[in-house]
């Protein structure tokens, strides 16, 4: 899992430097003081959010980092008119979900622990999300100004881990990680985004089960759209 994260971050770094070399196809030669009216490819997108863990009684957000979602990738935007734009996101995602371990019985997991101190599940995936963006102000449908965006999403899960931190009778701690794949490797859902220039708030809904909860998930977060 650590090697996968390092690899994706390296690719993201190359994308930041390489995006200036990408071709921008003219859409409308008319220039305004709100930015170029053209299609954009090579945007780098980075976001950090909180997973809505109150959807399941057995879930508890011990702290932000153990119950967060992190996304990094690229974005293509094509203006469709004075207020509308077509957007496409290509993202690598990392989801972390921590459970309330106080009531868990180590025997239920077949572990040689007397007590489980931490228990959670983590997911790494690749996601594609096409959508339509509506700008409140005319000629600002690309990334400039205030906008509302609705996207559908489809994802491919690259890896799923289940992790434990347990304590034995002598008070010694031990960590244990296991890869699980009972659920489908694909997921789907939608995104609602409210943005201002290059900063936006989003709510991401995953409709099918990705971490053995028999339910969907809602993720909230803050996103930056970088050149």
PDB file of C-alpha atoms in Angstrom:
ATOM      1  CA  UNK A   1       0.000   0.000   0.000  1.00  0.00           C
ATOM      2  CA  UNK A   2       2.847   2.406   0.872  1.00  0.00           C
ATOM      3  CA  UNK A   3       4.633   1.710  -2.425  1.00  0.00           C
ATOM      4  CA  UNK A   4       1.401   2.323  -4.326  1.00  0.00           C
ATOM      5  CA  UNK A   5       0.929   5.719  -2.651  1.00  0.00           C
ATOM      6  CA  UNK A   6       4.531   6.747  -3.388  1.00  0.00           C
ATOM      7  CA  UNK A   7       4.169   5.731  -7.048  1.00  0.00           C
ATOM      8  CA  UNK A   8       0.966   7.732  -7.521  1.00  0.00           C
ATOM      9  CA  UNK A   9       2.443  10.824  -5.853  1.00  0.00           C
ATOM     10  CA  UNK A  10       5.447  10.629  -8.176  1.00  0.00           C
ATOM     11  CA  UNK A  11       3.165  10.462 -11.205  1.00  0.00           C
ATOM     12  CA  UNK A  12       1.246  13.431  -9.844  1.00  0.00           C
ATOM     13  CA  UNK A  13       4.479  15.423  -9.488  1.00  0.00           C
ATOM     14  CA  UNK A  14       5.419  14.726 -13.092  1.00  0.00           C
ATOM     15  CA  UNK A  15       1.957  15.864 -14.121  1.00  0.00           C
ATOM     16  CA  UNK A  16       2.442  19.283 -12.500  1.00  0.00           C
ATOM     17  CA  UNK A  17       5.555  19.973 -14.566  1.00  0.00           C
ATOM     18  CA  UNK A  18       4.291  18.319 -17.735  1.00  0.00           C
ATOM     19  CA  UNK A  19       0.921  20.014 -17.925  1.00  0.00           C
ATOM     20  CA  UNK A  20       2.463  23.249 -19.297  1.00  0.00           C
ATOM     21  CA  UNK A  21       3.538  21.305 -22.368  1.00  0.00           C
ATOM     22  CA  UNK A  22       0.029  20.085 -23.152  1.00  0.00           C
ATOM     23  CA  UNK A  23      -1.821  21.580 -26.113  1.00  0.00           C
ATOM     24  CA  UNK A  24      -4.699  23.972 -25.452  1.00  0.00           C
ATOM     25  CA  UNK A  25      -7.226  23.823 -28.299  1.00  0.00           C
ATOM     26  CA  UNK A  26      -8.850  27.229 -29.017  1.00  0.00           C
ATOM     27  CA  UNK A  27     -12.600  27.288 -28.595  1.00  0.00           C
ATOM     28  CA  UNK A  28     -13.518  30.962 -28.769  1.00  0.00           C
ATOM     29  CA  UNK A  29     -10.969  33.605 -29.879  1.00  0.00           C
ATOM     30  CA  UNK A  30     -12.778  36.315 -27.922  1.00  0.00           C
ATOM     31  CA  UNK A  31     -10.907  37.155 -24.730  1.00  0.00           C
ATOM     32  CA  UNK A  32     -12.480  38.598 -21.597  1.00  0.00           C
ATOM     33  CA  UNK A  33     -11.157  39.718 -18.233  1.00  0.00           C
ATOM     34  CA  UNK A  34     -12.444  36.511 -16.639  1.00  0.00           C
ATOM     35  CA  UNK A  35      -9.959  34.146 -18.278  1.00  0.00           C
ATOM     36  CA  UNK A  36      -9.493  32.357 -21.603  1.00  0.00           C
ATOM     37  CA  UNK A  37     -12.555  30.909 -23.329  1.00  0.00           C
ATOM     38  CA  UNK A  38     -11.111  27.606 -24.444  1.00  0.00           C
ATOM     39  CA  UNK A  39     -10.775  24.005 -23.411  1.00  0.00           C
ATOM     40  CA  UNK A  40      -8.317  23.140 -20.683  1.00  0.00           C
ATOM     41  CA  UNK A  41      -6.416  19.905 -20.287  1.00  0.00           C
ATOM     42  CA  UNK A  42      -3.770  19.208 -17.700  1.00  0.00           C
ATOM     43  CA  UNK A  43      -5.356  20.637 -14.584  1.00  0.00           C
ATOM     44  CA  UNK A  44      -4.064  18.944 -11.468  1.00  0.00           C
ATOM     45  CA  UNK A  45      -6.777  18.251  -8.901  1.00  0.00           C
ATOM     46  CA  UNK A  46      -6.067  17.565  -5.243  1.00  0.00           C
ATOM     47  CA  UNK A  47      -8.625  17.194  -2.463  1.00  0.00           C
ATOM     48  CA  UNK A  48      -8.942  16.081   1.138  1.00  0.00           C
ATOM     49  CA  UNK A  49     -12.194  15.187   2.841  1.00  0.00           C
ATOM     50  CA  UNK A  50     -13.938  13.515   5.741  1.00  0.00           C
ATOM     51  CA  UNK A  51     -15.897  10.284   5.504  1.00  0.00           C
ATOM     52  CA  UNK A  52     -19.406  10.420   6.914  1.00  0.00           C
ATOM     53  CA  UNK A  53     -19.053   7.655   9.480  1.00  0.00           C
ATOM     54  CA  UNK A  54     -22.344   8.220  11.277  1.00  0.00           C
ATOM     55  CA  UNK A  55     -24.069   6.168   8.579  1.00  0.00           C
ATOM     56  CA  UNK A  56     -23.224   2.995  10.492  1.00  0.00           C
ATOM     57  CA  UNK A  57     -23.506   2.548  14.238  1.00  0.00           C
ATOM     58  CA  UNK A  58     -20.349   0.456  14.378  1.00  0.00           C
ATOM     59  CA  UNK A  59     -18.236   3.170  12.748  1.00  0.00           C
ATOM     60  CA  UNK A  60     -16.515   5.877  14.710  1.00  0.00           C
ATOM     61  CA  UNK A  61     -14.155   8.598  13.546  1.00  0.00           C
ATOM     62  CA  UNK A  62     -11.366   8.385  16.106  1.00  0.00           C
ATOM     63  CA  UNK A  63      -9.627  11.312  14.421  1.00  0.00           C
ATOM     64  CA  UNK A  64      -9.661  13.049  11.068  1.00  0.00           C
ATOM     65  CA  UNK A  65      -6.754  11.225   9.453  1.00  0.00           C
ATOM     66  CA  UNK A  66      -8.149   7.788  10.250  1.00  0.00           C
ATOM     67  CA  UNK A  67     -11.475   8.655   8.639  1.00  0.00           C
ATOM     68  CA  UNK A  68     -10.421  10.697   5.622  1.00  0.00           C
ATOM     69  CA  UNK A  69     -10.445  10.518   1.836  1.00  0.00           C
ATOM     70  CA  UNK A  70      -7.617  11.861  -0.326  1.00  0.00           C
ATOM     71  CA  UNK A  71      -7.796  12.387  -4.097  1.00  0.00           C
ATOM     72  CA  UNK A  72      -5.207  13.447  -6.663  1.00  0.00           C
ATOM     73  CA  UNK A  73      -5.364  13.471 -10.450  1.00  0.00           C
ATOM     74  CA  UNK A  74      -6.121  15.445 -13.595  1.00  0.00           C
ATOM     75  CA  UNK A  75      -9.087  17.260 -15.124  1.00  0.00           C
ATOM     76  CA  UNK A  76     -10.240  18.121 -18.636  1.00  0.00           C
ATOM     77  CA  UNK A  77     -12.719  20.995 -19.086  1.00  0.00           C
ATOM     78  CA  UNK A  78     -14.445  22.004 -22.317  1.00  0.00           C
ATOM     79  CA  UNK A  79     -16.667  25.073 -22.557  1.00  0.00           C
ATOM     80  CA  UNK A  80     -20.088  24.407 -24.088  1.00  0.00           C
ATOM     81  CA  UNK A  81     -21.373  27.965 -24.036  1.00  0.00           C
ATOM     82  CA  UNK A  82     -21.423  31.126 -21.967  1.00  0.00           C
ATOM     83  CA  UNK A  83     -22.527  29.315 -18.799  1.00  0.00           C
ATOM     84  CA  UNK A  84     -21.928  25.611 -19.372  1.00  0.00           C
ATOM     85  CA  UNK A  85     -18.880  23.377 -19.467  1.00  0.00           C
ATOM     86  CA  UNK A  86     -18.171  19.669 -19.790  1.00  0.00           C
ATOM     87  CA  UNK A  87     -15.725  18.279 -17.227  1.00  0.00           C
ATOM     88  CA  UNK A  88     -13.874  14.989 -16.883  1.00  0.00           C
ATOM     89  CA  UNK A  89     -11.927  13.953 -13.782  1.00  0.00           C
ATOM     90  CA  UNK A  90      -9.305  11.200 -13.660  1.00  0.00           C
ATOM     91  CA  UNK A  91      -8.416  10.578 -10.019  1.00  0.00           C
ATOM     92  CA  UNK A  92      -6.474   8.270  -7.749  1.00  0.00           C
ATOM     93  CA  UNK A  93      -8.378   7.922  -4.460  1.00  0.00           C
ATOM     94  CA  UNK A  94      -7.484   6.756  -0.974  1.00  0.00           C
ATOM     95  CA  UNK A  95     -10.255   6.070   1.555  1.00  0.00           C
ATOM     96  CA  UNK A  96      -9.651   5.259   5.210  1.00  0.00           C
ATOM     97  CA  UNK A  97     -12.400   4.083   7.576  1.00  0.00           C
ATOM     98  CA  UNK A  98     -11.786   3.397  11.270  1.00  0.00           C
ATOM     99  CA  UNK A  99     -14.189   1.372  13.403  1.00  0.00           C
ATOM    100  CA  UNK A 100     -15.006   1.544  17.089  1.00  0.00           C
ATOM    101  CA  UNK A 101     -12.757  -1.224  18.420  1.00  0.00           C
ATOM    102  CA  UNK A 102     -13.907  -1.167  22.051  1.00  0.00           C
ATOM    103  CA  UNK A 103     -16.638  -3.761  21.569  1.00  0.00           C
ATOM    104  CA  UNK A 104     -14.759  -6.041  19.136  1.00  0.00           C
ATOM    105  CA  UNK A 105     -13.897  -9.598  20.171  1.00  0.00           C
ATOM    106  CA  UNK A 106     -10.474 -10.787  18.892  1.00  0.00           C
ATOM    107  CA  UNK A 107     -11.820 -14.342  18.695  1.00  0.00           C
ATOM    108  CA  UNK A 108     -14.257 -13.233  15.994  1.00  0.00           C
ATOM    109  CA  UNK A 109     -11.293 -12.401  13.773  1.00  0.00           C
ATOM    110  CA  UNK A 110      -9.132 -15.410  14.615  1.00  0.00           C
ATOM    111  CA  UNK A 111      -6.389 -13.192  16.004  1.00  0.00           C
ATOM    112  CA  UNK A 112      -4.033 -13.961  18.866  1.00  0.00           C
ATOM    113  CA  UNK A 113      -4.910 -10.748  20.699  1.00  0.00           C
ATOM    114  CA  UNK A 114      -6.540 -10.223  24.065  1.00  0.00           C
ATOM    115  CA  UNK A 115      -7.757  -6.783  23.025  1.00  0.00           C
ATOM    116  CA  UNK A 116      -8.118  -4.876  19.759  1.00  0.00           C
ATOM    117  CA  UNK A 117      -7.104  -1.237  20.132  1.00  0.00           C
ATOM    118  CA  UNK A 118      -7.568  -0.125  16.525  1.00  0.00           C
ATOM    119  CA  UNK A 119      -9.440  -1.606  13.603  1.00  0.00           C
ATOM    120  CA  UNK A 120     -10.162  -0.156  10.200  1.00  0.00           C
ATOM    121  CA  UNK A 121     -10.326  -0.635   6.447  1.00  0.00           C
ATOM    122  CA  UNK A 122      -8.522   1.259   3.688  1.00  0.00           C
ATOM    123  CA  UNK A 123      -9.192   1.413  -0.051  1.00  0.00           C
ATOM    124  CA  UNK A 124      -7.093   2.652  -2.990  1.00  0.00           C
ATOM    125  CA  UNK A 125      -8.841   3.151  -6.336  1.00  0.00           C
ATOM    126  CA  UNK A 126      -8.780   4.807  -9.749  1.00  0.00           C
ATOM    127  CA  UNK A 127     -11.846   6.832 -10.676  1.00  0.00           C
ATOM    128  CA  UNK A 128     -13.331   8.503 -13.755  1.00  0.00           C
ATOM    129  CA  UNK A 129     -16.031  11.144 -13.262  1.00  0.00           C
ATOM    130  CA  UNK A 130     -17.671  12.961 -16.217  1.00  0.00           C
ATOM    131  CA  UNK A 131     -20.069  15.800 -15.536  1.00  0.00           C
ATOM    132  CA  UNK A 132     -21.706  19.096 -16.432  1.00  0.00           C
ATOM    133  CA  UNK A 133     -20.700  22.408 -14.859  1.00  0.00           C
ATOM    134  CA  UNK A 134     -23.029  25.407 -14.676  1.00  0.00           C
ATOM    135  CA  UNK A 135     -21.562  28.849 -14.070  1.00  0.00           C
ATOM    136  CA  UNK A 136     -23.652  31.566 -12.447  1.00  0.00           C
ATOM    137  CA  UNK A 137     -21.832  34.266 -14.399  1.00  0.00           C
ATOM    138  CA  UNK A 138     -21.711  34.313 -18.198  1.00  0.00           C
ATOM    139  CA  UNK A 139     -18.488  33.340 -19.987  1.00  0.00           C
ATOM    140  CA  UNK A 140     -17.095  31.774 -16.815  1.00  0.00           C
ATOM    141  CA  UNK A 141     -18.087  28.184 -17.417  1.00  0.00           C
ATOM    142  CA  UNK A 142     -14.543  26.799 -17.360  1.00  0.00           C
ATOM    143  CA  UNK A 143     -12.884  27.396 -13.981  1.00  0.00           C
ATOM    144  CA  UNK A 144     -13.425  31.082 -13.286  1.00  0.00           C
ATOM    145  CA  UNK A 145     -16.151  32.414 -11.015  1.00  0.00           C
ATOM    146  CA  UNK A 146     -18.854  30.573  -9.095  1.00  0.00           C
ATOM    147  CA  UNK A 147     -20.197  27.299 -10.416  1.00  0.00           C
ATOM    148  CA  UNK A 148     -22.282  24.244  -9.598  1.00  0.00           C
ATOM    149  CA  UNK A 149     -21.220  20.865 -10.961  1.00  0.00           C
ATOM    150  CA  UNK A 150     -22.893  17.461 -11.101  1.00  0.00           C
ATOM    151  CA  UNK A 151     -20.892  14.365 -12.016  1.00  0.00           C
ATOM    152  CA  UNK A 152     -21.413  10.656 -12.306  1.00  0.00           C
ATOM    153  CA  UNK A 153     -18.524   8.462 -11.245  1.00  0.00           C
ATOM    154  CA  UNK A 154     -17.190   4.990 -11.832  1.00  0.00           C
ATOM    155  CA  UNK A 155     -14.238   3.496 -10.012  1.00  0.00           C
ATOM    156  CA  UNK A 156     -11.886   0.527 -10.117  1.00  0.00           C
ATOM    157  CA  UNK A 157     -10.523  -0.613  -6.756  1.00  0.00           C
ATOM    158  CA  UNK A 158      -6.784  -1.275  -6.837  1.00  0.00           C
ATOM    159  CA  UNK A 159      -6.347  -2.571  -3.294  1.00  0.00           C
ATOM    160  CA  UNK A 160      -8.331  -3.044  -0.064  1.00  0.00           C
ATOM    161  CA  UNK A 161      -6.707  -3.567   3.321  1.00  0.00           C
ATOM    162  CA  UNK A 162      -8.087  -4.482   6.714  1.00  0.00           C
ATOM    163  CA  UNK A 163      -5.796  -3.426   9.555  1.00  0.00           C
ATOM    164  CA  UNK A 164      -5.643  -4.176  13.263  1.00  0.00           C
ATOM    165  CA  UNK A 165      -3.626  -3.051  16.224  1.00  0.00           C
ATOM    166  CA  UNK A 166      -3.942  -5.505  19.093  1.00  0.00           C
ATOM    167  CA  UNK A 167      -2.648  -6.018  22.613  1.00  0.00           C
ATOM    168  CA  UNK A 168      -1.783  -9.326  24.269  1.00  0.00           C
ATOM    169  CA  UNK A 169      -1.922 -10.329  27.929  1.00  0.00           C
ATOM    170  CA  UNK A 170       1.571  -8.925  28.532  1.00  0.00           C
ATOM    171  CA  UNK A 171       0.504  -5.522  27.249  1.00  0.00           C
ATOM    172  CA  UNK A 172       2.571  -5.741  24.067  1.00  0.00           C
ATOM    173  CA  UNK A 173       1.130  -4.287  20.882  1.00  0.00           C
ATOM    174  CA  UNK A 174       1.220  -5.814  17.424  1.00  0.00           C
ATOM    175  CA  UNK A 175       0.000  -4.654  14.016  1.00  0.00           C
ATOM    176  CA  UNK A 176      -1.687  -6.882  11.468  1.00  0.00           C
ATOM    177  CA  UNK A 177      -2.799  -6.096   7.905  1.00  0.00           C
ATOM    178  CA  UNK A 178      -4.832  -8.283   5.573  1.00  0.00           C
ATOM    179  CA  UNK A 179      -5.977  -7.743   1.988  1.00  0.00           C
ATOM    180  CA  UNK A 180      -9.644  -8.537   1.350  1.00  0.00           C
ATOM    181  CA  UNK A 181     -11.547  -8.753  -1.936  1.00  0.00           C
ATOM    182  CA  UNK A 182     -15.041 -10.019  -1.132  1.00  0.00           C
ATOM    183  CA  UNK A 183     -16.758  -7.003  -2.675  1.00  0.00           C
ATOM    184  CA  UNK A 184     -16.884  -6.083  -6.345  1.00  0.00           C
ATOM    185  CA  UNK A 185     -13.748  -4.351  -7.687  1.00  0.00           C
ATOM    186  CA  UNK A 186     -15.983  -1.731  -9.331  1.00  0.00           C
ATOM    187  CA  UNK A 187     -18.091   1.009  -7.771  1.00  0.00           C
ATOM    188  CA  UNK A 188     -20.317   3.811  -8.985  1.00  0.00           C
ATOM    189  CA  UNK A 189     -22.031   6.919  -7.659  1.00  0.00           C
ATOM    190  CA  UNK A 190     -22.141  10.676  -8.081  1.00  0.00           C
ATOM    191  CA  UNK A 191     -20.528  13.965  -7.092  1.00  0.00           C
ATOM    192  CA  UNK A 192     -22.063  17.341  -6.260  1.00  0.00           C
ATOM    193  CA  UNK A 193     -19.568  20.217  -6.297  1.00  0.00           C
ATOM    194  CA  UNK A 194     -19.950  23.906  -5.403  1.00  0.00           C
ATOM    195  CA  UNK A 195     -16.957  25.965  -6.479  1.00  0.00           C
ATOM    196  CA  UNK A 196     -15.479  29.444  -6.470  1.00  0.00           C
ATOM    197  CA  UNK A 197     -12.592  29.913  -8.906  1.00  0.00           C
ATOM    198  CA  UNK A 198     -10.147  27.081  -8.120  1.00  0.00           C
ATOM    199  CA  UNK A 199     -11.543  26.071  -4.726  1.00  0.00           C
ATOM    200  CA  UNK A 200     -14.623  23.912  -4.276  1.00  0.00           C
ATOM    201  CA  UNK A 201     -16.606  21.931  -1.731  1.00  0.00           C
ATOM    202  CA  UNK A 202     -17.870  18.510  -2.751  1.00  0.00           C
ATOM    203  CA  UNK A 203     -20.100  15.684  -1.597  1.00  0.00           C
ATOM    204  CA  UNK A 204     -19.217  12.316  -3.110  1.00  0.00           C
ATOM    205  CA  UNK A 205     -21.692   9.427  -2.958  1.00  0.00           C
ATOM    206  CA  UNK A 206     -20.596   5.820  -3.508  1.00  0.00           C
ATOM    207  CA  UNK A 207     -23.714   3.755  -4.112  1.00  0.00           C
ATOM    208  CA  UNK A 208     -22.429   0.209  -3.717  1.00  0.00           C
ATOM    209  CA  UNK A 209     -20.527  -1.485  -0.897  1.00  0.00           C
ATOM    210  CA  UNK A 210     -16.729  -1.181  -1.073  1.00  0.00           C
ATOM    211  CA  UNK A 211     -15.703  -2.038   2.505  1.00  0.00           C
ATOM    212  CA  UNK A 212     -18.099  -4.819   3.563  1.00  0.00           C
ATOM    213  CA  UNK A 213     -20.739  -2.608   5.184  1.00  0.00           C
ATOM    214  CA  UNK A 214     -23.724  -3.619   3.032  1.00  0.00           C
ATOM    215  CA  UNK A 215     -24.421   0.044   2.308  1.00  0.00           C
ATOM    216  CA  UNK A 216     -23.151   3.026   0.364  1.00  0.00           C
ATOM    217  CA  UNK A 217     -21.009   5.861   1.672  1.00  0.00           C
ATOM    218  CA  UNK A 218     -21.010   9.660   1.587  1.00  0.00           C
ATOM    219  CA  UNK A 219     -17.705  11.561   1.538  1.00  0.00           C
ATOM    220  CA  UNK A 220     -17.277  15.317   2.047  1.00  0.00           C
ATOM    221  CA  UNK A 221     -14.258  17.419   1.234  1.00  0.00           C
ATOM    222  CA  UNK A 222     -12.393  20.490  -0.002  1.00  0.00           C
ATOM    223  CA  UNK A 223     -10.823  20.497  -3.468  1.00  0.00           C
ATOM    224  CA  UNK A 224      -8.177  22.618  -5.211  1.00  0.00           C
ATOM    225  CA  UNK A 225      -8.003  22.897  -9.015  1.00  0.00           C
ATOM    226  CA  UNK A 226      -4.384  23.689  -9.932  1.00  0.00           C
ATOM    227  CA  UNK A 227      -2.700  24.427 -13.247  1.00  0.00           C
TER     228      UNK A 227
END
